mmCIF file of C-alpha atoms in Angstrom:
data_model
loop_
_atom_site.group_PDB
_atom_site.id
_atom_site.type_symbol
_atom_site.label_atom_id
_atom_site.label_comp_id
_atom_site.label_asym_id
_atom_site.label_seq_id
_atom_site.Cartn_x
_atom_site.Cartn_y
_atom_site.Cartn_z
ATOM 1 C CA MET A 1 69.905 80.523 134.104
ATOM 2 C CA THR A 2 73.412 79.234 133.059
ATOM 3 C CA ASP A 3 76.293 80.543 135.079
ATOM 4 C CA ARG A 4 78.304 81.958 132.272
ATOM 5 C CA THR A 5 81.359 82.531 134.260
ATOM 6 C CA THR A 6 81.840 78.792 133.753
ATOM 7 C CA TYR A 7 81.343 78.974 130.161
ATOM 8 C CA VAL A 8 83.216 80.639 127.021
ATOM 9 C CA THR A 9 81.297 81.954 123.907
ATOM 10 C CA LEU A 10 82.955 80.946 120.412
ATOM 11 C CA THR A 11 84.324 84.204 120.268
ATOM 12 C CA GLY A 12 85.992 83.675 123.720
ATOM 13 C CA VAL A 13 87.360 80.498 122.376
ATOM 14 C CA ARG A 14 88.697 82.406 119.447
ATOM 15 C CA ARG A 15 90.235 85.038 121.625
ATOM 16 C CA ARG A 16 92.264 81.987 122.985
ATOM 17 C CA GLY A 17 93.786 81.094 120.186
ATOM 18 C CA TRP A 18 91.563 78.610 118.702
ATOM 19 C CA THR A 19 90.530 78.741 114.894
ATOM 20 C CA ASP A 20 86.808 77.197 113.710
ATOM 21 C CA SER A 21 88.320 74.217 112.384
ATOM 22 C CA MET A 22 90.259 73.506 115.604
ATOM 23 C CA VAL A 23 86.893 74.051 117.654
ATOM 24 C CA ARG A 24 85.048 71.868 115.214
ATOM 25 C CA ASP A 25 87.770 69.011 115.484
ATOM 26 C CA LEU A 26 88.860 69.410 119.222
ATOM 27 C CA LEU A 27 85.923 70.662 121.335
ATOM 28 C CA GLY A 28 82.988 69.352 118.739
ATOM 29 C CA SER A 29 79.313 70.383 119.675
ATOM 30 C CA PRO A 30 78.825 73.267 122.305
ATOM 31 C CA ASP A 31 77.924 72.554 125.864
ATOM 32 C CA VAL A 32 75.115 74.990 125.850
ATOM 33 C CA GLN A 33 73.240 76.250 122.480
ATOM 34 C CA GLY A 34 70.600 78.743 122.318
ATOM 35 C CA ARG A 35 69.188 82.198 121.813
ATOM 36 C CA ASP A 36 70.955 85.240 123.610
ATOM 37 C CA PRO A 37 67.893 86.653 125.774
ATOM 38 C CA ARG A 38 69.855 89.955 125.939
ATOM 39 C CA ARG A 39 69.822 90.518 122.059
ATOM 40 C CA TRP A 40 68.225 89.567 118.858
ATOM 41 C CA SER A 41 70.124 87.436 116.326
ATOM 42 C CA LEU A 42 69.500 84.743 113.878
ATOM 43 C CA ALA A 43 72.949 83.024 115.141
ATOM 44 C CA PRO A 44 72.902 80.934 118.215
ATOM 45 C CA VAL A 45 74.701 81.616 121.100
ATOM 46 C CA ARG A 46 77.240 78.450 121.628
ATOM 47 C CA LEU A 47 78.901 77.982 124.854
ATOM 48 C CA TYR A 48 81.593 75.744 125.950
ATOM 49 C CA LEU A 49 82.233 74.696 129.384
ATOM 50 C CA LEU A 50 85.631 76.507 130.267
ATOM 51 C CA VAL A 51 86.925 73.309 132.335
ATOM 52 C CA ARG A 52 86.715 71.515 129.208
ATOM 53 C CA VAL A 53 88.341 74.071 126.924
ATOM 54 C CA GLU A 54 91.106 74.354 129.484
ATOM 55 C CA THR A 55 91.538 70.604 129.312
ATOM 56 C CA VAL A 56 91.814 70.508 125.586
ATOM 57 C CA GLU A 57 94.317 73.139 125.629
ATOM 58 C CA ARG A 58 96.653 71.005 127.714
ATOM 59 C CA THR A 59 96.588 68.084 125.022
ATOM 60 C CA ALA A 60 99.231 67.182 122.546
ATOM 61 C CA GLU A 61 96.437 67.418 119.833
ATOM 62 C CA PHE A 62 95.730 70.815 120.572
ATOM 63 C CA ALA A 63 99.228 71.970 120.732
ATOM 64 C CA ALA A 64 99.900 70.572 117.094
ATOM 65 C CA ALA A 65 96.690 72.087 115.901
ATOM 66 C CA SER A 66 98.001 75.151 116.979
ATOM 67 C CA LEU A 67 101.409 75.147 115.510
ATOM 68 C CA LEU A 68 99.892 74.008 112.282
ATOM 69 C CA SER A 69 97.069 76.854 112.188
ATOM 70 C CA LYS A 70 100.296 79.405 113.093
ATOM 71 C CA ALA A 71 102.105 77.910 110.025
ATOM 72 C CA ARG A 72 99.233 78.432 107.813
ATOM 73 C CA SER A 73 98.627 81.776 108.892
ATOM 74 C CA ALA A 74 102.308 82.704 108.571
ATOM 75 C CA ALA A 75 102.145 81.157 104.897
ATOM 76 C CA ALA A 76 99.098 82.868 103.910
ATOM 77 C CA GLY A 77 100.650 86.165 105.186
ATOM 78 C CA VAL A 78 103.797 85.741 103.134
ATOM 79 C CA TYR A 79 101.684 84.539 100.069
ATOM 80 C CA ALA A 80 99.656 87.731 100.536
ATOM 81 C CA GLU A 81 102.708 89.924 100.742
ATOM 82 C CA ARG A 82 104.249 88.212 97.564
ATOM 83 C CA ARG A 83 100.938 88.772 95.849
ATOM 84 C CA ARG A 84 100.919 92.636 96.931
ATOM 85 C CA ALA A 85 104.577 93.189 95.944
ATOM 86 C CA ALA A 86 103.963 91.567 92.462
ATOM 87 C CA VAL A 87 100.756 93.514 91.906
ATOM 88 C CA LEU A 88 102.800 96.944 92.906
ATOM 89 C CA SER A 89 105.628 95.757 90.652
ATOM 90 C CA ALA A 90 102.853 95.193 87.640
ATOM 91 C CA ILE A 91 101.225 98.480 88.276
ATOM 92 C CA ARG A 92 104.699 100.454 87.984
ATOM 93 C CA ALA A 93 105.716 98.796 85.028
ATOM 94 C CA GLU A 94 102.658 98.775 83.022
ATOM 95 C CA PRO A 95 102.250 101.319 80.340
ATOM 96 C CA ILE A 96 99.399 103.409 80.517
ATOM 97 C CA GLU A 97 98.059 104.415 76.971
ATOM 98 C CA VAL A 98 95.450 107.353 77.564
ATOM 99 C CA PRO A 99 93.147 108.168 74.529
ATOM 100 C CA LEU A 100 94.542 110.964 72.507
ATOM 101 C CA LEU A 101 91.173 113.127 71.350
ATOM 102 C CA PRO A 102 91.059 116.512 69.423
ATOM 103 C CA GLY A 103 90.084 119.216 72.188
ATOM 104 C CA PRO A 104 86.382 119.534 70.783
ATOM 105 C CA GLU A 105 85.738 115.955 70.725
ATOM 106 C CA LEU A 106 87.257 115.697 74.025
ATOM 107 C CA GLU A 107 85.130 118.033 75.341
ATOM 108 C CA ARG A 108 81.962 116.725 73.845
ATOM 109 C CA ARG A 109 82.794 113.363 75.228
ATOM 110 C CA ALA A 110 83.307 114.801 78.896
ATOM 111 C CA VAL A 111 79.843 116.395 78.892
ATOM 112 C CA ARG A 112 78.310 113.332 77.505
ATOM 113 C CA HIS A 113 79.825 111.403 80.104
ATOM 114 C CA ARG A 114 78.818 114.053 82.816
ATOM 115 C CA HIS A 115 75.241 113.908 81.604
ATOM 116 C CA LEU A 116 75.038 109.840 81.971
ATOM 117 C CA LEU A 117 76.343 109.940 85.019
ATOM 118 C CA GLY A 118 73.246 111.846 86.411
ATOM 119 C CA GLY A 119 74.977 115.110 86.345
ATOM 120 C CA ALA A 120 72.515 116.664 83.570
ATOM 121 C CA ARG A 121 72.754 120.341 85.232
ATOM 122 C CA GLY A 122 75.527 122.292 84.103
ATOM 123 C CA PRO A 123 77.560 124.576 86.714
ATOM 124 C CA GLY A 124 75.542 127.538 85.844
ATOM 125 C CA GLY A 125 72.342 125.869 86.572
ATOM 126 C CA GLY A 126 71.119 125.290 82.960
ATOM 127 C CA ASP A 127 71.022 121.873 81.142
ATOM 128 C CA ALA A 128 74.331 120.580 80.693
ATOM 129 C CA GLY A 129 73.451 119.818 76.873
ATOM 130 C CA ASP A 130 72.307 123.460 76.352
ATOM 131 C CA ALA A 131 75.351 125.232 77.143
ATOM 132 C CA PRO A 132 79.033 125.104 77.348
ATOM 133 C CA PRO A 133 80.347 124.334 80.998
ATOM 134 C CA GLU A 134 82.370 126.614 82.910
ATOM 135 C CA THR A 135 85.941 126.030 82.307
ATOM 136 C CA GLU A 136 86.841 124.583 85.585
ATOM 137 C CA ALA A 137 84.078 122.312 85.549
ATOM 138 C CA LEU A 138 85.002 121.308 82.081
ATOM 139 C CA VAL A 139 88.459 120.486 83.269
ATOM 140 C CA ARG A 140 86.975 118.320 85.980
ATOM 141 C CA TRP A 141 84.467 116.451 83.475
ATOM 142 C CA GLN A 142 87.474 115.675 80.744
ATOM 143 C CA VAL A 143 89.599 114.421 83.648
ATOM 144 C CA SER A 144 86.818 112.126 84.903
ATOM 145 C CA TYR A 145 85.958 110.906 81.486
ATOM 146 C CA LEU A 146 89.443 110.012 80.732
ATOM 147 C CA ARG A 147 90.060 108.362 83.980
ATOM 148 C CA HIS A 148 86.828 106.368 83.318
ATOM 149 C CA ALA A 149 88.298 105.624 79.786
ATOM 150 C CA LEU A 150 91.382 104.033 81.710
ATOM 151 C CA SER A 151 89.309 101.772 84.089
ATOM 152 C CA ARG A 152 90.447 98.643 82.202
ATOM 153 C CA TYR A 153 93.713 99.034 84.014
ATOM 154 C CA GLU A 154 91.670 98.310 87.425
ATOM 155 C CA SER A 155 92.073 94.650 86.384
ATOM 156 C CA LEU A 156 95.646 94.936 87.727
ATOM 157 C CA LEU A 157 94.248 94.987 91.180
ATOM 158 C CA ASP A 158 92.764 91.650 90.750
ATOM 159 C CA GLY A 159 93.451 89.085 93.323
ATOM 160 C CA LEU A 160 94.510 91.672 95.932
ATOM 161 C CA TYR A 161 92.402 91.452 99.210
ATOM 162 C CA GLY A 162 92.623 93.111 102.499
ATOM 163 C CA GLU A 163 92.621 96.771 103.248
ATOM 164 C CA THR A 164 96.448 97.600 103.127
ATOM 165 C CA GLY A 165 97.239 95.568 100.007
ATOM 166 C CA ARG A 166 94.577 96.726 98.067
ATOM 167 C CA GLY A 167 94.552 100.390 99.246
ATOM 168 C CA ASP A 168 98.216 100.743 98.561
ATOM 169 C CA ALA A 169 97.762 99.366 94.953
ATOM 170 C CA GLY A 170 94.727 101.278 94.243
ATOM 171 C CA ARG A 171 96.294 104.620 95.158
ATOM 172 C CA LEU A 172 99.522 103.820 93.217
ATOM 173 C CA LEU A 173 97.488 103.028 90.029
ATOM 174 C CA ARG A 174 95.187 105.860 90.414
ATOM 175 C CA ARG A 175 98.310 108.438 90.706
ATOM 176 C CA ARG A 176 99.928 106.541 87.680
ATOM 177 C CA LEU A 177 96.569 107.138 85.784
ATOM 178 C CA TYR A 178 96.465 110.680 86.814
ATOM 179 C CA GLU A 179 99.903 111.352 85.607
ATOM 180 C CA ALA A 180 99.362 109.735 82.220
ATOM 181 C CA ILE A 181 96.616 111.970 82.035
ATOM 182 C CA ALA A 182 98.604 115.039 82.920
ATOM 183 C CA ALA A 183 101.384 113.993 80.493
ATOM 184 C CA ALA A 184 99.061 113.402 77.528
ATOM 185 C CA TYR A 185 96.932 116.661 78.163
ATOM 186 C CA PRO A 186 99.066 119.221 79.748
ATOM 187 C CA PRO A 187 96.071 121.584 80.487
ATOM 188 C CA LEU A 188 94.529 118.963 82.370
ATOM 189 C CA ALA A 189 97.637 118.930 84.471
ATOM 190 C CA ARG A 190 96.633 120.747 87.533
ATOM 191 C CA GLU A 191 93.499 119.021 88.057
ATOM 192 C CA CYS A 192 95.230 115.823 87.771
ATOM 193 C CA ARG A 193 97.709 116.931 90.443
ATOM 194 C CA ARG A 194 94.894 117.821 92.785
ATOM 195 C CA ARG A 195 93.198 114.574 92.634
ATOM 196 C CA ILE A 196 96.614 112.850 93.579
ATOM 197 C CA ALA A 197 96.729 115.288 96.380
ATOM 198 C CA VAL A 198 93.465 114.595 97.593
ATOM 199 C CA GLU A 199 93.961 110.852 97.832
ATOM 200 C CA ARG A 200 97.421 110.903 99.783
#
């Protein structure tokens, strides 16, 4: 059995500030490779002699690679922040065009949309196509239908990755869409405000 105190795993090497490309270029092949007997995994365990890792960390090549990696990481962060700011600006500036429909037509489309989504049962337990839904349910369905009709604006989020940037932009976009629906259909404003509050 290998004495693991003298070895470091690939995860351990990464914790020490190594990137995968640095491991590949500066360390090369692992000193020990095999299956972890403690848990089943398709990925083999790669172990590197700690002495070898520490020796490479003292070289000029490692220092240069580490600086380059930090510079690339910082540049990627700056690019991501610029992209996020650009997308947020685009969302704020984009005019939202809500389809204006007569009341009965909006109700018909909302009920049909609800039916297509699998909500075939009406609020009273009957078939959604048999009887008109309750007013509150109908308002929710109308807002959902209009929100779906505005889904083309989701393309404004393209190119945003990562939880923080995409999450902020998504919340801003949804708020703007609900505000536009509320402005176009004042009877739906209360439901739109409720949905905005839920997402905060």
